[in-house]
Amino acid sequence: MYRQKGVKCVENPERIAGMQDVAPLIQSLKSGGILENLQRCFCKIANVFLYCVDKDGFPLTDFGGKEEEIGRIKELIETEQLQNMLTRISESTLEDQAIETTAYPNLRLAVATVRAGVKPVLSWVACGVLFDEEDVEDYDNPPLEGFTSLIGELQFARTMDALRDMTDALIRERLSVVNAQAADRRSRYLEKEMGEKLARSQMLGRLIQVILESGEVQDKTIYKYMKLTGEFLELNVAALYRICENNECFEMISRWCSKTTEWKITEISNNQIPALLRTEKTLVLSGKSMLGEREKEALGALDLRALILLPVEMGIKERLYACFGMKDKDRVWELEEIRFLSDAVRILQYGMAGQMHNNLLIRKLESILEQVGAALCIRKIETGDILYANREMRAAFEKELSSGDVDNLLGPALQSSFALKLEGNKEHGESKEYKVFKESEEPRESKEFYYAKKKRWYELNCGEIVWTDESPALLYTLRDCTDRKRKTGKKT
């Protein structure tokens, strides 16, 4: 596409900033042929010559009008006059449209700018050859002749008004669609983020239970702990090792590898132990990071392509380290993964040091659950009592919790799962001691329901856990999904 005689709008930094949000809008209008169709209709009906430019003056459409007369019109447009009009209208806060005379008594030049809020999005450049020109004697040049596309002066002004209004309506409609799509993407991202955050919190809760249930932290417990952590993050290796007193060798306390991984780290001889294995701070390495030669050699010596190493502070001379890594492929570690591993190692550290009592566990678990981006409550299976409700649950459903009206809150969604579980336990003769499902058999229920008191839709997820007092309990999470329901056209 051509650029009309080098014409462009002068860039205003304050207006240019933040225009990225209309880029998809412009692209949809351009690629969909919408502007071309609108231009073709106006050129044919009103006998005008038109083309559209973006906020910087770059053409979005080819010059339109009667084909055999377009070339002549292009030659008659004065670049400087058009440049000044585009710049003035684009930067003006009071003016969206202008029609000016030219060097010829019956030729008019017009610019109409359409905005999104206060920001210019595009402009129409129009030329009209008049059949009712006046004051011919005031011009040096005679009226233009030989044109068959003619329009009256009043009709030309009304045509520009109509063109600007129709384009403005089109922009607002399209922008609402673009904004809705962007909002939907943000909503999906936040929903995914909350889901990942909840999954990490639930896993930390399971790791705490591993320490609690073991009584005394032994090698079997540590292996199970490393296995759960490694599988959750889809790692290849997870290990806990101790540095020998002479700093020349290490002892592997526990080592887990995924089913498809063969890790030969124990075959490294004493004088080949990389210095990074004795780090004093958390170490995060990836093959895609800016690594020095020593670090690259160290990763190669460990037969790993990505590594997170965390010291385990025991308060004694003995130095322990937790190692988590990838062997078969590189990995760019996310901040939330590093935080999760830091929390996991801290829990293991407390357990091994004998500093983890029930009250400490409860406080740690509750501090984790308070950060989950959803309303959450834990209910004892045997009695139905609420054992815990996090901040979002207390803030959103304070009256229901204080009045004990949780059944009416969750309605059939909660009651059905609770009743089924009790019924199932009674059928197996477990009226006093309730069955705790194995981790691989944990029931997971998910359904949506409408809560009339708040006029909101909620998504309910249910799963069975073992609470800190070792009693079986149901974990319920509630997410407000009203906006998503409305977007999909479902009536509340």
Short mmCIF file of C-alpha atoms in Angstrom, two decimals:
data_model
loop_
_atom_site.label_atom_id
_atom_site.label_comp_id
_atom_site.label_asym_id
_atom_site.label_seq_id
_atom_site.Cartn_x
_atom_site.Cartn_y
_atom_site.Cartn_z
CA MET A 1 0.00 0.00 0.00
CA TYR A 2 1.16 3.50 -0.75
CA ARG A 3 1.70 6.29 1.71
CA GLN A 4 -0.02 9.42 0.48
CA LYS A 5 2.80 11.78 -0.48
CA GLY A 6 4.70 11.19 2.76
CA VAL A 7 1.80 12.46 4.89
CA LYS A 8 1.92 11.42 8.54
CA CYS A 9 0.67 12.68 11.89
CA VAL A 10 3.25 14.18 14.24
CA GLU A 11 3.69 11.73 17.11
CA ASN A 12 2.52 12.99 20.46
CA PRO A 13 4.20 10.80 23.15
CA GLU A 14 1.39 11.30 25.65
CA ARG A 15 -1.20 10.11 23.14
CA ILE A 16 0.95 7.35 21.68
CA ALA A 17 1.48 5.80 25.13
CA GLY A 18 -1.05 3.11 25.89
CA MET A 19 -2.25 2.69 22.30
CA GLN A 20 -1.22 -0.96 22.18
CA ASP A 21 -4.68 -1.89 23.43
CA VAL A 22 -6.32 -0.77 20.14
CA ALA A 23 -3.83 -2.61 17.92
CA PRO A 24 -6.01 -5.77 17.74
CA LEU A 25 -8.98 -3.56 16.91
CA ILE A 26 -7.20 -1.89 13.97
CA GLN A 27 -5.97 -5.24 12.74
CA SER A 28 -9.47 -6.74 12.82
CA LEU A 29 -10.92 -3.79 10.91
CA LYS A 30 -8.14 -3.94 8.33
CA SER A 31 -7.93 -7.69 7.79
CA GLY A 32 -11.71 -8.10 7.80
CA GLY A 33 -12.23 -5.65 4.96
CA ILE A 34 -14.70 -3.65 7.08
CA LEU A 35 -13.12 -0.26 6.39
CA GLU A 36 -12.90 -0.97 2.66
CA ASN A 37 -16.61 -1.87 2.52
CA LEU A 38 -17.60 1.25 4.44
CA GLN A 39 -15.40 3.41 2.20
CA ARG A 40 -16.76 1.84 -1.00
CA CYS A 41 -20.36 2.55 0.04
CA PHE A 42 -19.73 6.22 0.83
CA CYS A 43 -17.70 6.79 -2.34
CA LYS A 44 -20.46 5.30 -4.49
CA ILE A 45 -23.45 6.88 -2.77
CA ALA A 46 -22.02 10.35 -2.05
CA ASN A 47 -19.65 10.79 -5.02
CA VAL A 48 -16.64 11.55 -2.78
CA PHE A 49 -13.01 10.42 -2.78
CA LEU A 50 -11.85 8.71 0.44
CA TYR A 51 -9.08 6.84 2.15
CA CYS A 52 -8.41 5.93 5.81
CA VAL A 53 -5.20 6.35 7.81
CA ASP A 54 -4.15 5.17 11.26
CA LYS A 55 -3.13 7.47 14.12
CA ASP A 56 0.34 7.90 12.58
CA GLY A 57 -0.92 8.73 9.10
CA PHE A 58 -0.21 5.33 7.51
CA PRO A 59 -2.95 4.27 5.05
CA LEU A 60 -5.33 1.54 6.18
CA THR A 61 -7.16 1.57 2.84
CA ASP A 62 -6.37 2.47 -0.76
CA PHE A 63 -7.71 5.73 -2.15
CA GLY A 64 -11.34 5.13 -3.15
CA GLY A 65 -13.66 6.85 -5.60
CA LYS A 66 -14.31 6.82 -9.29
CA GLU A 67 -11.29 4.92 -10.59
CA GLU A 68 -10.55 7.08 -13.64
CA GLU A 69 -10.61 10.27 -11.51
CA ILE A 70 -8.61 9.12 -8.42
CA GLY A 71 -5.18 9.83 -9.95
CA ARG A 72 -6.16 13.41 -10.76
CA ILE A 73 -7.48 14.01 -7.21
CA LYS A 74 -4.20 12.73 -5.70
CA GLU A 75 -2.26 15.28 -7.68
CA LEU A 76 -4.51 18.11 -6.50
CA ILE A 77 -4.07 17.43 -2.77
CA GLU A 78 -1.47 19.69 -1.16
CA THR A 79 0.66 17.60 1.18
CA GLU A 80 1.42 20.42 3.62
CA GLN A 81 -2.25 21.36 4.02
CA LEU A 82 -3.27 17.75 4.63
CA GLN A 83 -0.38 17.21 7.06
CA ASN A 84 -1.43 20.25 9.11
CA MET A 85 -5.07 19.14 9.19
CA LEU A 86 -4.23 15.60 10.34
CA THR A 87 -1.90 16.86 13.05
CA ARG A 88 -4.30 19.53 14.29
CA ILE A 89 -7.36 17.29 14.45
CA SER A 90 -5.42 14.37 15.96
CA GLU A 91 -4.01 16.49 18.78
CA SER A 92 -7.13 18.57 19.40
CA THR A 93 -9.36 17.99 22.41
CA LEU A 94 -12.19 20.10 20.95
CA GLU A 95 -12.20 19.25 17.25
CA ASP A 96 -12.81 15.88 15.59
CA GLN A 97 -13.49 17.03 12.06
CA ALA A 98 -12.50 19.82 9.67
CA ILE A 99 -13.38 20.84 6.11
CA GLU A 100 -11.14 23.33 4.33
CA THR A 101 -11.04 25.08 0.98
CA THR A 102 -8.19 24.41 -1.41
CA ALA A 103 -6.49 26.27 -4.24
CA TYR A 104 -9.54 25.50 -6.40
CA PRO A 105 -12.96 27.06 -5.73
CA ASN A 106 -14.89 23.81 -6.14
CA LEU A 107 -12.51 21.37 -4.34
CA ARG A 108 -12.87 20.69 -0.62
CA LEU A 109 -10.50 18.72 1.63
CA ALA A 110 -11.82 17.12 4.83
CA VAL A 111 -10.38 15.15 7.77
CA ALA A 112 -12.51 13.30 10.34
CA THR A 113 -10.80 11.59 13.31
CA VAL A 114 -12.40 8.80 15.34
CA ARG A 115 -11.19 8.20 18.90
CA ALA A 116 -11.29 5.54 21.57
CA GLY A 117 -11.85 7.70 24.63
CA VAL A 118 -9.48 10.62 24.05
CA LYS A 119 -6.99 8.66 21.95
CA PRO A 120 -7.15 8.93 18.13
CA VAL A 121 -7.60 5.57 16.46
CA LEU A 122 -8.00 6.40 12.78
CA SER A 123 -8.85 9.30 10.45
CA TRP A 124 -10.74 9.60 7.20
CA VAL A 125 -9.29 11.85 4.48
CA ALA A 126 -11.93 12.98 1.97
CA CYS A 127 -12.08 15.14 -1.14
CA GLY A 128 -15.23 16.46 -2.72
CA VAL A 129 -15.65 18.24 -6.07
CA LEU A 130 -18.54 20.71 -5.69
CA PHE A 131 -21.17 21.55 -8.27
CA ASP A 132 -22.45 24.60 -6.31
CA GLU A 133 -19.25 26.52 -5.60
CA GLU A 134 -19.47 30.26 -4.83
CA ASP A 135 -17.08 33.23 -4.75
CA VAL A 136 -15.16 31.93 -7.74
CA GLU A 137 -13.61 35.36 -8.25
CA ASP A 138 -11.72 35.03 -4.92
CA TYR A 139 -9.50 32.22 -6.30
CA ASP A 140 -6.49 32.41 -8.58
CA ASN A 141 -7.40 29.08 -10.19
CA PRO A 142 -10.58 28.41 -12.16
CA PRO A 143 -13.03 25.71 -11.04
CA LEU A 144 -12.08 22.13 -11.80
CA GLU A 145 -13.78 20.64 -14.86
CA GLY A 146 -14.17 17.19 -16.32
CA PHE A 147 -15.24 15.43 -13.09
CA THR A 148 -18.40 13.31 -13.08
CA SER A 149 -18.26 12.63 -9.30
CA LEU A 150 -19.83 15.84 -7.99
CA ILE A 151 -21.43 16.76 -4.67
CA GLY A 152 -23.04 19.82 -3.08
CA GLU A 153 -21.21 21.65 -0.29
CA LEU A 154 -23.89 20.95 2.32
CA GLN A 155 -24.11 17.30 1.27
CA PHE A 156 -20.32 17.00 1.58
CA ALA A 157 -20.44 18.24 5.19
CA ARG A 158 -23.32 15.86 6.03
CA THR A 159 -21.46 12.99 4.38
CA MET A 160 -18.45 13.61 6.65
CA ASP A 161 -20.73 13.76 9.70
CA ALA A 162 -22.35 10.46 8.77
CA LEU A 163 -19.02 8.79 7.98
CA ARG A 164 -17.53 9.85 11.30
CA ASP A 165 -20.63 8.79 13.29
CA MET A 166 -20.85 5.39 11.61
CA THR A 167 -17.13 4.73 12.12
CA ASP A 168 -17.37 5.85 15.74
CA ALA A 169 -20.21 3.39 16.35
CA LEU A 170 -18.22 0.66 14.59
CA ILE A 171 -15.13 1.38 16.69
CA ARG A 172 -17.10 1.34 19.95
CA GLU A 173 -18.76 -1.95 19.05
CA ARG A 174 -15.50 -3.57 17.97
CA LEU A 175 -13.61 -2.19 20.96
CA SER A 176 -16.18 -3.65 23.33
CA VAL A 177 -15.60 -7.05 21.71
CA VAL A 178 -11.81 -6.67 21.94
CA ASN A 179 -12.05 -5.55 25.58
CA ALA A 180 -14.37 -8.43 26.40
CA GLN A 181 -11.92 -10.88 24.84
CA ALA A 182 -9.04 -9.31 26.78
CA ALA A 183 -11.07 -9.46 30.01
CA ASP A 184 -11.87 -13.11 29.30
CA ARG A 185 -8.18 -13.88 28.78
CA ARG A 186 -7.32 -12.10 32.05
CA SER A 187 -10.09 -13.98 33.83
CA ARG A 188 -8.85 -17.32 32.48
CA TYR A 189 -5.29 -16.46 33.48
CA LEU A 190 -6.35 -15.49 37.02
CA GLU A 191 -8.49 -18.62 37.30
CA LYS A 192 -5.54 -20.74 36.21
CA GLU A 193 -3.23 -18.90 38.60
CA MET A 194 -5.64 -19.42 41.51
CA GLY A 195 -5.97 -23.08 40.62
CA GLU A 196 -2.19 -23.52 40.61
CA LYS A 197 -1.90 -21.64 43.90
CA LEU A 198 -4.54 -23.85 45.47
CA ALA A 199 -2.82 -27.00 44.17
CA ARG A 200 0.52 -25.88 45.68
CA SER A 201 -1.15 -25.11 49.01
CA GLN A 202 -2.88 -28.49 49.05
CA MET A 203 0.42 -30.22 48.30
CA LEU A 204 2.15 -28.38 51.15
CA GLY A 205 -0.67 -29.59 53.37
CA ARG A 206 -0.02 -33.16 52.25
CA LEU A 207 3.71 -32.77 52.95
CA ILE A 208 2.90 -31.58 56.46
CA GLN A 209 0.73 -34.67 56.93
CA VAL A 210 3.63 -36.89 55.81
CA ILE A 211 5.76 -35.46 58.63
CA LEU A 212 2.92 -35.68 61.14
CA GLU A 213 1.97 -39.25 60.33
CA SER A 214 5.55 -40.50 60.48
CA GLY A 215 6.04 -39.49 64.12
CA GLU A 216 9.80 -39.67 63.71
CA VAL A 217 11.35 -38.53 60.43
CA GLN A 218 13.15 -41.57 58.99
CA ASP A 219 14.69 -42.41 55.62
CA LYS A 220 11.39 -43.85 54.39
CA THR A 221 9.61 -40.62 55.32
CA ILE A 222 12.19 -38.47 53.57
CA TYR A 223 11.97 -40.58 50.41
CA LYS A 224 8.18 -40.28 50.35
CA TYR A 225 8.53 -36.55 50.94
CA MET A 226 10.97 -36.14 48.05
CA LYS A 227 8.88 -38.34 45.78
CA LEU A 228 5.70 -36.31 46.40
CA THR A 229 7.56 -33.04 45.82
CA GLY A 230 9.32 -34.23 42.66
CA GLU A 231 6.22 -35.74 41.10
CA PHE A 232 4.15 -32.65 41.87
CA LEU A 233 6.58 -30.37 39.99
CA GLU A 234 7.22 -33.03 37.31
CA LEU A 235 10.95 -33.17 38.07
CA ASN A 236 13.47 -35.89 37.24
CA VAL A 237 15.37 -35.99 40.54
CA ALA A 238 14.95 -34.89 44.14
CA ALA A 239 17.51 -35.66 46.83
CA LEU A 240 18.64 -34.83 50.35
CA TYR A 241 22.36 -35.16 51.06
CA ARG A 242 24.88 -34.32 53.76
CA ILE A 243 28.37 -32.85 53.27
CA CYS A 244 31.10 -34.85 54.99
CA GLU A 245 33.27 -33.14 57.61
CA ASN A 246 36.27 -33.01 55.28
CA ASN A 247 34.21 -31.15 52.63
CA GLU A 248 35.51 -33.60 50.02
CA CYS A 249 32.60 -35.97 49.79
CA PHE A 250 28.92 -36.18 50.54
CA GLU A 251 26.51 -38.78 51.83
CA MET A 252 23.21 -39.28 50.04
CA ILE A 253 20.51 -39.47 52.74
CA SER A 254 17.65 -40.02 50.30
CA ARG A 255 17.37 -39.90 46.54
CA TRP A 256 14.28 -40.10 44.32
CA CYS A 257 14.27 -40.37 40.53
CA SER A 258 11.36 -40.46 38.14
CA LYS A 259 10.57 -43.79 36.51
CA THR A 260 12.30 -42.88 33.25
CA THR A 261 15.38 -41.31 34.85
CA GLU A 262 18.73 -42.90 35.68
CA TRP A 263 20.81 -40.47 37.76
CA LYS A 264 24.44 -41.47 38.36
CA ILE A 265 25.39 -38.74 40.80
CA THR A 266 26.62 -41.26 43.39
CA GLU A 267 29.29 -42.39 40.93
CA ILE A 268 31.10 -39.05 41.16
CA SER A 269 34.47 -39.49 42.85
CA ASN A 270 35.51 -37.41 45.88
CA ASN A 271 37.73 -34.95 44.02
CA GLN A 272 35.00 -34.20 41.43
CA ILE A 273 32.38 -32.82 43.79
CA PRO A 274 31.34 -29.40 42.45
CA ALA A 275 31.73 -26.46 44.79
CA LEU A 276 28.11 -25.45 44.18
CA LEU A 277 27.00 -28.47 46.24
CA ARG A 278 28.26 -26.56 49.29
CA THR A 279 26.37 -23.33 48.59
CA GLU A 280 25.31 -21.17 51.53
CA LYS A 281 22.22 -19.73 49.82
CA THR A 282 19.49 -20.99 47.54
CA LEU A 283 20.96 -21.68 44.12
CA VAL A 284 18.85 -21.68 40.94
CA LEU A 285 20.51 -22.79 37.69
CA SER A 286 19.16 -23.44 34.22
CA GLY A 287 20.87 -24.16 30.93
CA LYS A 288 19.12 -21.08 29.51
CA SER A 289 20.50 -18.84 32.25
CA MET A 290 23.66 -16.73 31.89
CA LEU A 291 26.02 -19.29 33.39
CA GLY A 292 29.77 -19.12 33.78
CA GLU A 293 32.03 -21.93 32.65
CA ARG A 294 32.38 -23.32 36.19
CA GLU A 295 28.62 -23.44 36.66
CA LYS A 296 28.15 -25.15 33.30
CA GLU A 297 30.82 -27.71 34.22
CA ALA A 298 29.17 -28.23 37.60
CA LEU A 299 25.78 -28.90 36.02
CA GLY A 300 27.43 -31.29 33.59
CA ALA A 301 29.24 -33.09 36.43
CA LEU A 302 25.91 -33.53 38.20
CA ASP A 303 24.39 -34.87 34.97
CA LEU A 304 21.65 -32.22 35.19
CA ARG A 305 20.37 -29.49 32.87
CA ALA A 306 18.49 -27.46 35.50
CA LEU A 307 18.91 -27.33 39.27
CA ILE A 308 17.51 -25.79 42.43
CA LEU A 309 19.66 -26.27 45.53
CA LEU A 310 18.44 -25.26 49.02
CA PRO A 311 20.43 -25.46 52.27
CA VAL A 312 18.57 -27.20 55.10
CA GLU A 313 19.36 -25.23 58.25
CA MET A 314 19.60 -27.65 61.18
CA GLY A 315 21.29 -25.36 63.69
CA ILE A 316 24.23 -27.78 64.00
CA LYS A 317 27.59 -28.20 62.32
CA GLU A 318 26.22 -30.86 60.01
CA ARG A 319 25.29 -29.33 56.66
CA LEU A 320 22.35 -30.73 54.73
CA TYR A 321 21.10 -29.75 51.27
CA ALA A 322 17.98 -30.46 49.24
CA CYS A 323 18.55 -30.83 45.50
CA PHE A 324 15.81 -30.72 42.85
CA GLY A 325 16.63 -31.02 39.18
CA MET A 326 15.89 -31.84 35.56
CA LYS A 327 18.05 -34.31 33.68
CA ASP A 328 16.29 -34.97 30.39
CA LYS A 329 15.50 -31.36 29.37
CA ASP A 330 16.13 -27.76 30.34
CA ARG A 331 13.72 -25.85 32.53
CA VAL A 332 13.21 -22.17 33.21
CA TRP A 333 12.22 -22.08 36.87
CA GLU A 334 9.19 -19.99 37.81
CA LEU A 335 9.21 -17.84 40.93
CA GLU A 336 6.24 -19.72 42.40
CA GLU A 337 8.07 -23.04 41.93
CA ILE A 338 11.07 -21.69 43.85
CA ARG A 339 8.81 -20.42 46.64
CA PHE A 340 7.01 -23.76 46.80
CA LEU A 341 10.28 -25.69 47.13
CA SER A 342 11.51 -23.23 49.76
CA ASP A 343 8.35 -23.83 51.82
CA ALA A 344 8.60 -27.59 51.30
CA VAL A 345 12.23 -27.69 52.48
CA ARG A 346 11.38 -25.51 55.49
CA ILE A 347 8.64 -27.98 56.51
CA LEU A 348 11.10 -30.88 56.17
CA GLN A 349 13.67 -28.90 58.13
CA TYR A 350 11.26 -28.37 61.05
CA GLY A 351 10.33 -32.03 61.05
CA MET A 352 13.93 -33.28 61.03
CA ALA A 353 15.00 -30.85 63.73
CA GLY A 354 12.20 -32.01 66.02
CA GLN A 355 10.78 -28.48 66.13
CA MET A 356 7.45 -29.28 64.52
CA HIS A 357 4.66 -29.76 67.04
CA ASN A 358 0.96 -29.89 66.27
CA ASN A 359 0.35 -26.23 67.07
CA LEU A 360 3.24 -25.20 64.79
CA LEU A 361 1.89 -27.42 62.06
CA ILE A 362 -1.57 -25.97 62.35
CA ARG A 363 -0.27 -22.41 62.21
CA LYS A 364 1.86 -23.24 59.18
CA LEU A 365 -0.95 -25.00 57.38
CA GLU A 366 -3.43 -22.23 58.14
CA SER A 367 -0.98 -19.56 56.96
CA ILE A 368 -0.73 -21.45 53.68
CA LEU A 369 -4.49 -21.83 53.31
CA GLU A 370 -5.00 -18.13 54.03
CA GLN A 371 -3.12 -17.32 50.80
CA VAL A 372 -5.30 -19.48 48.54
CA GLY A 373 -7.21 -17.34 46.04
CA ALA A 374 -10.58 -18.92 46.85
CA ALA A 375 -13.04 -19.29 49.75
CA LEU A 376 -12.07 -22.48 51.56
CA CYS A 377 -13.50 -24.45 54.46
CA ILE A 378 -12.71 -27.81 56.04
CA ARG A 379 -15.50 -29.89 57.52
CA LYS A 380 -15.16 -32.92 59.74
CA ILE A 381 -16.72 -35.98 58.10
CA GLU A 382 -17.88 -37.60 61.34
CA THR A 383 -19.82 -34.64 62.75
CA GLY A 384 -20.06 -32.11 59.92
CA ASP A 385 -18.40 -29.46 62.12
CA ILE A 386 -16.39 -26.70 60.46
CA LEU A 387 -12.75 -27.26 61.45
CA TYR A 388 -11.35 -24.28 59.57
CA ALA A 389 -12.42 -21.46 57.24
CA ASN A 390 -9.89 -19.20 55.54
CA ARG A 391 -9.97 -15.41 55.21
CA GLU A 392 -11.93 -15.32 51.96
CA MET A 393 -14.51 -17.74 53.32
CA ARG A 394 -14.94 -15.69 56.50
CA ALA A 395 -15.19 -12.41 54.56
CA ALA A 396 -17.70 -13.67 51.99
CA PHE A 397 -19.86 -15.88 54.21
CA GLU A 398 -19.50 -14.49 57.73
CA LYS A 399 -23.23 -14.78 58.52
CA GLU A 400 -23.46 -18.36 57.27
CA LEU A 401 -20.46 -19.44 59.35
CA SER A 402 -21.54 -17.65 62.53
CA SER A 403 -25.10 -18.99 62.32
CA GLY A 404 -24.03 -22.50 61.36
CA ASP A 405 -25.99 -22.14 58.13
CA VAL A 406 -23.35 -23.74 55.91
CA ASP A 407 -25.74 -26.41 54.60
CA ASN A 408 -28.09 -23.77 53.22
CA LEU A 409 -25.11 -21.95 51.69
CA LEU A 410 -23.80 -24.90 49.75
CA GLY A 411 -27.22 -26.49 49.34
CA PRO A 412 -27.60 -29.78 47.49
CA ALA A 413 -24.04 -29.52 46.17
CA LEU A 414 -22.58 -29.99 49.64
CA GLN A 415 -25.34 -32.08 51.16
CA SER A 416 -25.28 -34.70 48.41
CA SER A 417 -21.55 -35.36 48.67
CA PHE A 418 -21.65 -35.34 52.48
CA ALA A 419 -24.64 -37.67 52.62
CA LEU A 420 -23.15 -40.07 50.08
CA LYS A 421 -19.93 -40.29 52.04
CA LEU A 422 -21.75 -41.03 55.32
CA GLU A 423 -23.99 -43.56 53.60
CA GLY A 424 -21.01 -45.27 52.01
CA ASN A 425 -19.18 -45.48 55.33
CA LYS A 426 -22.21 -46.93 57.12
CA GLU A 427 -22.67 -49.58 54.44
CA HIS A 428 -19.17 -50.83 55.22
CA GLY A 429 -19.86 -50.97 58.95
CA GLU A 430 -17.80 -47.90 59.69
CA SER A 431 -20.26 -45.90 61.77
CA LYS A 432 -17.62 -44.95 64.34
CA GLU A 433 -14.35 -45.14 62.49
CA TYR A 434 -14.70 -43.53 59.09
CA LYS A 435 -12.80 -44.70 56.07
CA VAL A 436 -9.99 -42.44 54.81
CA PHE A 437 -9.52 -42.90 51.08
CA LYS A 438 -6.05 -43.51 49.76
CA GLU A 439 -4.50 -40.54 48.00
CA SER A 440 -5.01 -42.14 44.60
CA GLU A 441 -8.67 -42.78 45.44
CA GLU A 442 -9.57 -39.38 46.89
CA PRO A 443 -12.99 -38.28 45.65
CA ARG A 444 -12.95 -35.04 43.72
CA GLU A 445 -16.30 -33.38 43.05
CA SER A 446 -16.78 -30.19 41.08
CA LYS A 447 -20.08 -28.48 40.34
CA GLU A 448 -21.59 -25.04 40.00
CA PHE A 449 -24.55 -23.69 41.96
CA TYR A 450 -26.48 -20.44 42.36
CA TYR A 451 -26.63 -18.82 45.81
CA ALA A 452 -29.79 -16.71 45.82
CA LYS A 453 -28.91 -14.67 48.93
CA LYS A 454 -25.95 -13.08 47.17
CA LYS A 455 -27.30 -13.49 43.63
CA ARG A 456 -23.99 -15.06 42.61
CA TRP A 457 -22.83 -18.26 40.94
CA TYR A 458 -20.12 -20.33 42.63
CA GLU A 459 -17.95 -23.24 41.56
CA LEU A 460 -17.62 -25.84 44.32
CA ASN A 461 -14.73 -28.32 44.52
CA CYS A 462 -14.66 -31.06 47.11
CA GLY A 463 -11.90 -33.43 48.19
CA GLU A 464 -11.08 -35.60 51.21
CA ILE A 465 -8.07 -34.86 53.42
CA VAL A 466 -6.74 -35.83 56.83
CA TRP A 467 -6.79 -32.83 59.16
CA THR A 468 -4.04 -32.03 61.67
CA ASP A 469 -5.84 -33.97 64.43
CA GLU A 470 -5.69 -37.01 62.10
CA SER A 471 -9.46 -37.01 61.60
CA PRO A 472 -10.84 -37.47 58.07
CA ALA A 473 -12.31 -34.27 56.70
CA LEU A 474 -13.74 -32.77 53.53
CA LEU A 475 -12.01 -29.78 51.92
CA TYR A 476 -14.37 -27.45 50.07
CA THR A 477 -13.22 -24.58 47.86
CA LEU A 478 -15.61 -21.97 46.45
CA ARG A 479 -14.81 -19.66 43.54
CA ASP A 480 -17.12 -16.91 42.33
CA CYS A 481 -17.81 -17.70 38.65
CA THR A 482 -20.68 -15.24 38.09
CA ASP A 483 -18.81 -13.17 35.50
CA ARG A 484 -17.89 -16.24 33.51
CA LYS A 485 -21.49 -17.52 33.62
CA ARG A 486 -22.77 -14.19 32.38
CA LYS A 487 -20.22 -14.08 29.57
CA THR A 488 -21.33 -17.48 28.34
CA GLY A 489 -24.92 -16.18 28.21
CA LYS A 490 -26.29 -18.29 31.04
CA LYS A 491 -28.94 -16.51 33.04
CA THR A 492 -28.56 -16.31 36.78
#
